[in-house]
CSV table of C-alpha atoms in Angstrom, one decimal:
chain,number,residue,atom,x,y,z
V,280,MET,CA,-113.1,-35.2,54.5
V,281,ILE,CA,-116.6,-33.9,55.4
V,282,ARG,CA,-119.2,-36.3,54.1
V,283,VAL,CA,-122.5,-34.6,53.1
V,284,GLN,CA,-125.8,-35.9,52.0
V,285,VAL,CA,-128.2,-33.6,50.1
V,286,VAL,CA,-132.0,-34.4,50.4
V,287,ASP,CA,-134.3,-32.5,48.1
V,288,ASP,CA,-137.0,-33.6,45.7
V,289,GLU,CA,-135.8,-31.1,43.1
V,290,ALA,CA,-133.1,-32.6,40.9
V,291,LEU,CA,-131.7,-29.2,40.0
V,292,ILE,CA,-131.1,-28.4,43.7
V,293,ARG,CA,-129.4,-31.8,44.3
V,294,VAL,CA,-127.2,-31.3,41.3
V,295,GLY,CA,-126.3,-27.7,42.1
V,296,PHE,CA,-125.4,-28.4,45.7
V,297,THR,CA,-123.4,-31.4,44.7
V,298,HIS,CA,-121.4,-29.5,42.1
V,299,ILE,CA,-120.6,-26.6,44.4
V,300,LEU,CA,-119.6,-28.7,47.4
V,301,ASN,CA,-117.6,-31.3,45.5
V,302,ALA,CA,-115.4,-28.4,44.2
V,303,ALA,CA,-114.1,-28.0,47.8
V,304,ASP,CA,-111.0,-30.1,48.6
V,305,ASP,CA,-112.3,-31.1,52.1
V,306,ILE,CA,-116.0,-31.8,51.3
V,307,GLU,CA,-117.5,-34.8,49.5
V,308,VAL,CA,-121.2,-35.2,48.7
V,309,VAL,CA,-121.7,-39.0,49.3
V,310,ALA,CA,-125.4,-39.0,48.3
V,311,ALA,CA,-128.0,-36.7,46.8
V,312,VAL,CA,-131.5,-38.2,47.0
V,313,PRO,CA,-135.2,-37.3,47.2
V,314,GLY,CA,-136.9,-37.3,50.6
V,315,GLY,CA,-138.3,-40.8,50.4
V,316,GLN,CA,-134.8,-42.2,50.3
V,317,ALA,CA,-133.3,-40.0,53.0
V,318,VAL,CA,-133.3,-42.2,56.1
V,319,ARG,CA,-132.3,-45.4,54.3
V,320,THR,CA,-129.5,-43.7,52.5
V,321,VAL,CA,-128.2,-42.2,55.7
V,322,ARG,CA,-128.0,-45.7,57.2
V,323,GLU,CA,-126.1,-46.8,54.2
V,324,VAL,CA,-123.6,-44.1,53.6
V,325,HIS,CA,-123.2,-42.5,57.2
V,326,PRO,CA,-122.8,-38.8,56.2
V,327,ASP,CA,-121.5,-36.3,58.7
V,328,ILE,CA,-124.0,-33.7,57.6
V,329,VAL,CA,-127.4,-33.9,56.0
V,330,LEU,CA,-128.8,-30.9,54.1
V,331,LEU,CA,-132.6,-31.5,54.3
V,332,ASP,CA,-135.3,-29.7,52.4
V,333,ILE,CA,-137.9,-28.6,55.0
V,334,ARG,CA,-140.9,-29.2,52.7
V,335,MET,CA,-141.1,-31.9,50.1
V,336,PRO,CA,-144.1,-33.4,48.3
V,337,ASP,CA,-143.4,-37.1,48.9
V,338,VAL,CA,-142.4,-36.9,52.6
V,339,ASP,CA,-142.4,-34.1,55.1
V,340,GLY,CA,-138.9,-32.8,55.9
V,341,LEU,CA,-139.8,-32.4,59.6
V,342,THR,CA,-140.7,-36.1,59.7
V,343,VAL,CA,-137.4,-37.0,58.1
V,344,LEU,CA,-135.6,-34.8,60.7
V,345,ALA,CA,-137.4,-36.6,63.6
V,346,ASP,CA,-136.5,-40.0,62.1
V,347,LEU,CA,-132.8,-39.0,61.7
V,348,ARG,CA,-132.6,-37.6,65.2
V,349,ARG,CA,-133.7,-41.1,66.5
V,350,LEU,CA,-130.8,-42.9,64.8
V,351,PRO,CA,-128.1,-44.3,67.2
V,352,ASP,CA,-125.5,-42.0,65.8
V,353,PRO,CA,-127.4,-39.2,64.0
V,354,PRO,CA,-125.8,-36.9,61.5
V,355,VAL,CA,-125.8,-33.1,61.9
V,356,VAL,CA,-128.9,-31.9,60.0
V,357,ALA,CA,-129.3,-28.4,58.5
V,358,MET,CA,-132.6,-27.5,56.8
V,359,LEU,CA,-132.8,-26.2,53.3
V,360,THR,CA,-135.6,-23.7,53.0
V,361,THR,CA,-137.0,-20.6,51.3
V,362,PHE,CA,-138.5,-19.4,54.7
V,363,ASP,CA,-142.0,-19.1,53.3
V,364,ALA,CA,-143.6,-20.9,56.2
V,365,ASP,CA,-142.5,-19.7,59.7
V,366,GLU,CA,-144.3,-22.5,61.5
V,367,TYR,CA,-142.1,-25.1,59.8
V,368,VAL,CA,-139.0,-23.2,60.9
V,369,ALA,CA,-140.1,-23.0,64.5
V,370,THR,CA,-140.9,-26.7,64.6
V,371,ALA,CA,-137.5,-27.6,63.1
V,372,LEU,CA,-135.7,-25.5,65.8
V,373,ARG,CA,-137.6,-27.3,68.5
V,374,SER,CA,-136.7,-30.7,66.9
V,375,GLY,CA,-133.0,-30.1,67.0
V,376,ALA,CA,-132.0,-28.8,63.6
V,377,ALA,CA,-128.5,-27.5,63.6
V,378,GLY,CA,-129.1,-24.7,61.3
V,379,PHE,CA,-130.8,-23.3,58.2
V,380,LEU,CA,-129.5,-22.6,54.7
V,381,LEU,CA,-131.5,-20.8,52.0
V,382,LYS,CA,-131.5,-22.6,48.7
V,383,ASP,CA,-130.2,-19.4,47.1
V,384,THR,CA,-127.3,-19.1,49.5
V,385,ASP,CA,-124.2,-17.6,47.8
V,386,PRO,CA,-122.3,-20.6,46.3
V,387,GLU,CA,-119.0,-19.2,47.6
V,388,GLN,CA,-120.4,-19.3,51.2
V,389,LEU,CA,-121.7,-22.9,51.1
V,390,PRO,CA,-118.3,-24.6,51.9
V,391,PHE,CA,-117.7,-22.3,54.8
V,392,LEU,CA,-121.1,-23.0,56.2
V,393,ILE,CA,-120.6,-26.8,55.9
V,394,ARG,CA,-117.3,-26.5,57.7
V,395,ALA,CA,-118.9,-24.6,60.5
V,396,LEU,CA,-121.6,-27.3,60.9
V,397,ALA,CA,-118.9,-30.0,60.9
V,398,GLU,CA,-117.0,-28.1,63.7
V,399,GLY,CA,-120.1,-28.2,65.9
V,400,SER,CA,-121.3,-24.6,65.1
V,401,THR,CA,-124.9,-23.8,64.4
V,402,VAL,CA,-125.6,-21.9,61.2
V,403,LEU,CA,-128.4,-19.4,60.6
V,404,SER,CA,-128.6,-17.8,57.3
V,405,SER,CA,-128.2,-14.0,57.4
V,406,LYS,CA,-131.6,-13.8,55.8
V,407,VAL,CA,-133.4,-15.4,58.8
V,408,THR,CA,-136.1,-12.9,59.6
V,409,ARG,CA,-136.8,-11.4,63.0
V,410,LYS,CA,-140.3,-12.7,62.7
V,411,VAL,CA,-139.0,-16.3,62.6
V,412,VAL,CA,-136.8,-15.7,65.6
V,413,ASP,CA,-139.4,-13.9,67.7
V,414,GLY,CA,-142.1,-16.4,66.7
V,415,TYR,CA,-140.0,-19.3,67.8
V,416,LEU,CA,-139.1,-17.8,71.1
V,417,ASP,CA,-142.6,-16.6,71.9
V,418,LYS,CA,-144.0,-20.1,71.4
V,419,SER,CA,-141.2,-22.1,73.1
V,420,ALA,CA,-140.1,-20.0,76.1
V,421,ARG,CA,-142.3,-20.2,79.1
V,422,GLU,CA,-140.6,-17.2,80.6
V,423,PRO,CA,-139.0,-14.1,79.0
V,424,ALA,CA,-135.6,-14.9,77.6
V,425,ALA,CA,-133.9,-12.5,80.1
V,426,ARG,CA,-135.4,-14.4,83.0
V,427,LEU,CA,-134.2,-17.7,81.6
V,428,ALA,CA,-130.7,-16.3,81.0
V,429,ALA,CA,-130.7,-15.0,84.6
V,430,ARG,CA,-130.7,-18.6,85.8
V,431,LEU,CA,-127.1,-19.0,84.5
V,432,THR,CA,-124.0,-18.5,86.5
V,433,GLU,CA,-121.4,-16.0,85.2
V,434,ARG,CA,-119.3,-18.8,83.8
V,435,GLU,CA,-122.3,-20.4,82.1
V,436,ARG,CA,-123.3,-17.0,80.5
V,437,ALA,CA,-119.8,-16.7,79.1
V,438,VAL,CA,-120.0,-20.2,77.7
V,439,LEU,CA,-123.5,-19.4,76.2
V,440,VAL,CA,-122.1,-16.3,74.4
V,441,LEU,CA,-119.3,-18.4,72.8
V,442,MET,CA,-121.9,-21.1,71.9
V,443,ALA,CA,-124.0,-18.5,70.2
V,444,GLU,CA,-120.9,-17.3,68.3
V,445,GLY,CA,-120.6,-20.7,66.8
V,446,LEU,CA,-117.7,-22.1,68.7
V,447,ALA,CA,-117.4,-25.8,69.2
V,448,ASN,CA,-116.6,-27.2,72.7
V,449,ALA,CA,-112.9,-27.6,72.0
V,450,ASP,CA,-112.7,-23.9,70.9
V,451,ILE,CA,-114.7,-22.8,73.9
V,452,GLY,CA,-112.3,-24.7,76.1
V,453,GLU,CA,-109.3,-23.1,74.5
V,454,ARG,CA,-110.8,-19.6,74.7
V,455,MET,CA,-111.7,-20.0,78.4
V,456,HIS,CA,-108.8,-22.2,79.4
V,457,LEU,CA,-111.1,-25.1,80.4
V,458,SER,CA,-110.9,-28.8,79.9
V,459,ALA,CA,-113.2,-30.5,77.3
V,460,GLY,CA,-115.1,-32.2,80.1
V,461,THR,CA,-115.7,-29.0,82.0
V,462,VAL,CA,-117.0,-27.3,78.9
V,463,LYS,CA,-119.3,-30.2,78.1
V,464,GLY,CA,-120.7,-29.9,81.6
V,465,HIS,CA,-121.3,-26.2,81.3
V,466,VAL,CA,-123.0,-26.7,77.9
V,467,SER,CA,-125.3,-29.3,79.4
V,468,ALA,CA,-126.1,-27.0,82.3
V,469,VAL,CA,-126.9,-24.1,79.9
V,470,LEU,CA,-129.2,-26.2,77.8
V,471,SER,CA,-131.0,-27.6,80.9
V,472,LYS,CA,-131.4,-24.2,82.6
V,473,LEU,CA,-132.7,-22.6,79.4
V,474,GLU,CA,-135.1,-25.5,78.9
V,475,VAL,CA,-133.9,-26.2,75.3
V,476,ASN,CA,-132.5,-29.1,73.4
V,477,SER,CA,-130.0,-27.6,71.0
V,478,ARG,CA,-127.4,-24.9,70.6
V,479,VAL,CA,-129.5,-23.1,68.0
V,480,GLN,CA,-132.3,-22.7,70.6
V,481,ALA,CA,-129.8,-21.5,73.2
V,482,ALA,CA,-128.3,-19.0,70.8
V,483,LEU,CA,-131.7,-17.6,70.0
V,484,ILE,CA,-132.5,-17.1,73.7
V,485,ALA,CA,-129.1,-15.4,74.2
V,486,GLU,CA,-129.9,-13.0,71.3
V,487,ARG,CA,-133.4,-12.3,72.7
V,488,ALA,CA,-131.9,-11.7,76.1
V,489,GLY,CA,-129.6,-9.0,74.7
V,490,MET,CA,-126.4,-11.0,75.4
V,491,LEU,CA,-125.1,-10.7,71.8
V,492,GLY,CA,-124.2,-7.9,69.5
V,493,PRO,CA,-126.1,-7.3,66.3
V,494,PRO,CA,-125.6,-10.2,63.8
V,495,GLN,CA,-123.4,-9.5,60.8
V,496,ALA,CA,-124.1,-10.6,57.2
V,497,GLY,CA,-123.3,-14.2,56.7
V,498,ASP,CA,-123.2,-14.7,60.5
V,499,THR,CA,-122.9,-18.3,61.8
V,500,ARG,CA,-123.9,-19.3,65.2
């Protein structure tokens, strides 16, 4: 069972996401709270995944994200957003968010996106704009993405492509016939050489470097 906590100051959003996700046999919403209760509730209920509004009136979602990332065993955090403020999205990427879901995401897609997050994939809504991606990379990369990618060995480039496709380490190992420890080492090397902290950031650099095909609707990475 995938345990999910929804954090949003709008009661309608909390109720809606709870209703949709609880309808899935393998997903349970263990808490749905406003931003001010987010960190305390995570400590109490230990969710696997937190869906966190990026902007809330009582507490900034980015502050909550930073607090959650400092926990000894932090949950996977995906941001809920309307993408009306690109600078917030860029900061969340740099802070280690595992993905972004729009609040108007198709209800039928929500369980699939939660499962992808639980399996270690990163999730970017198909409506993520090129402006957001380009703005993040322009601010964060000290060198062009292609030059960063050129630091990788052939094997590391293959691992990066599979990371960007949303595969978890175990799936990458199965696809490439590598042990879990070897894949973990390659992933660490990729993140280090690209000067990033998360798989989302690595996926964006791979895309900017022309290593991936065009994203499809509902794409998860």
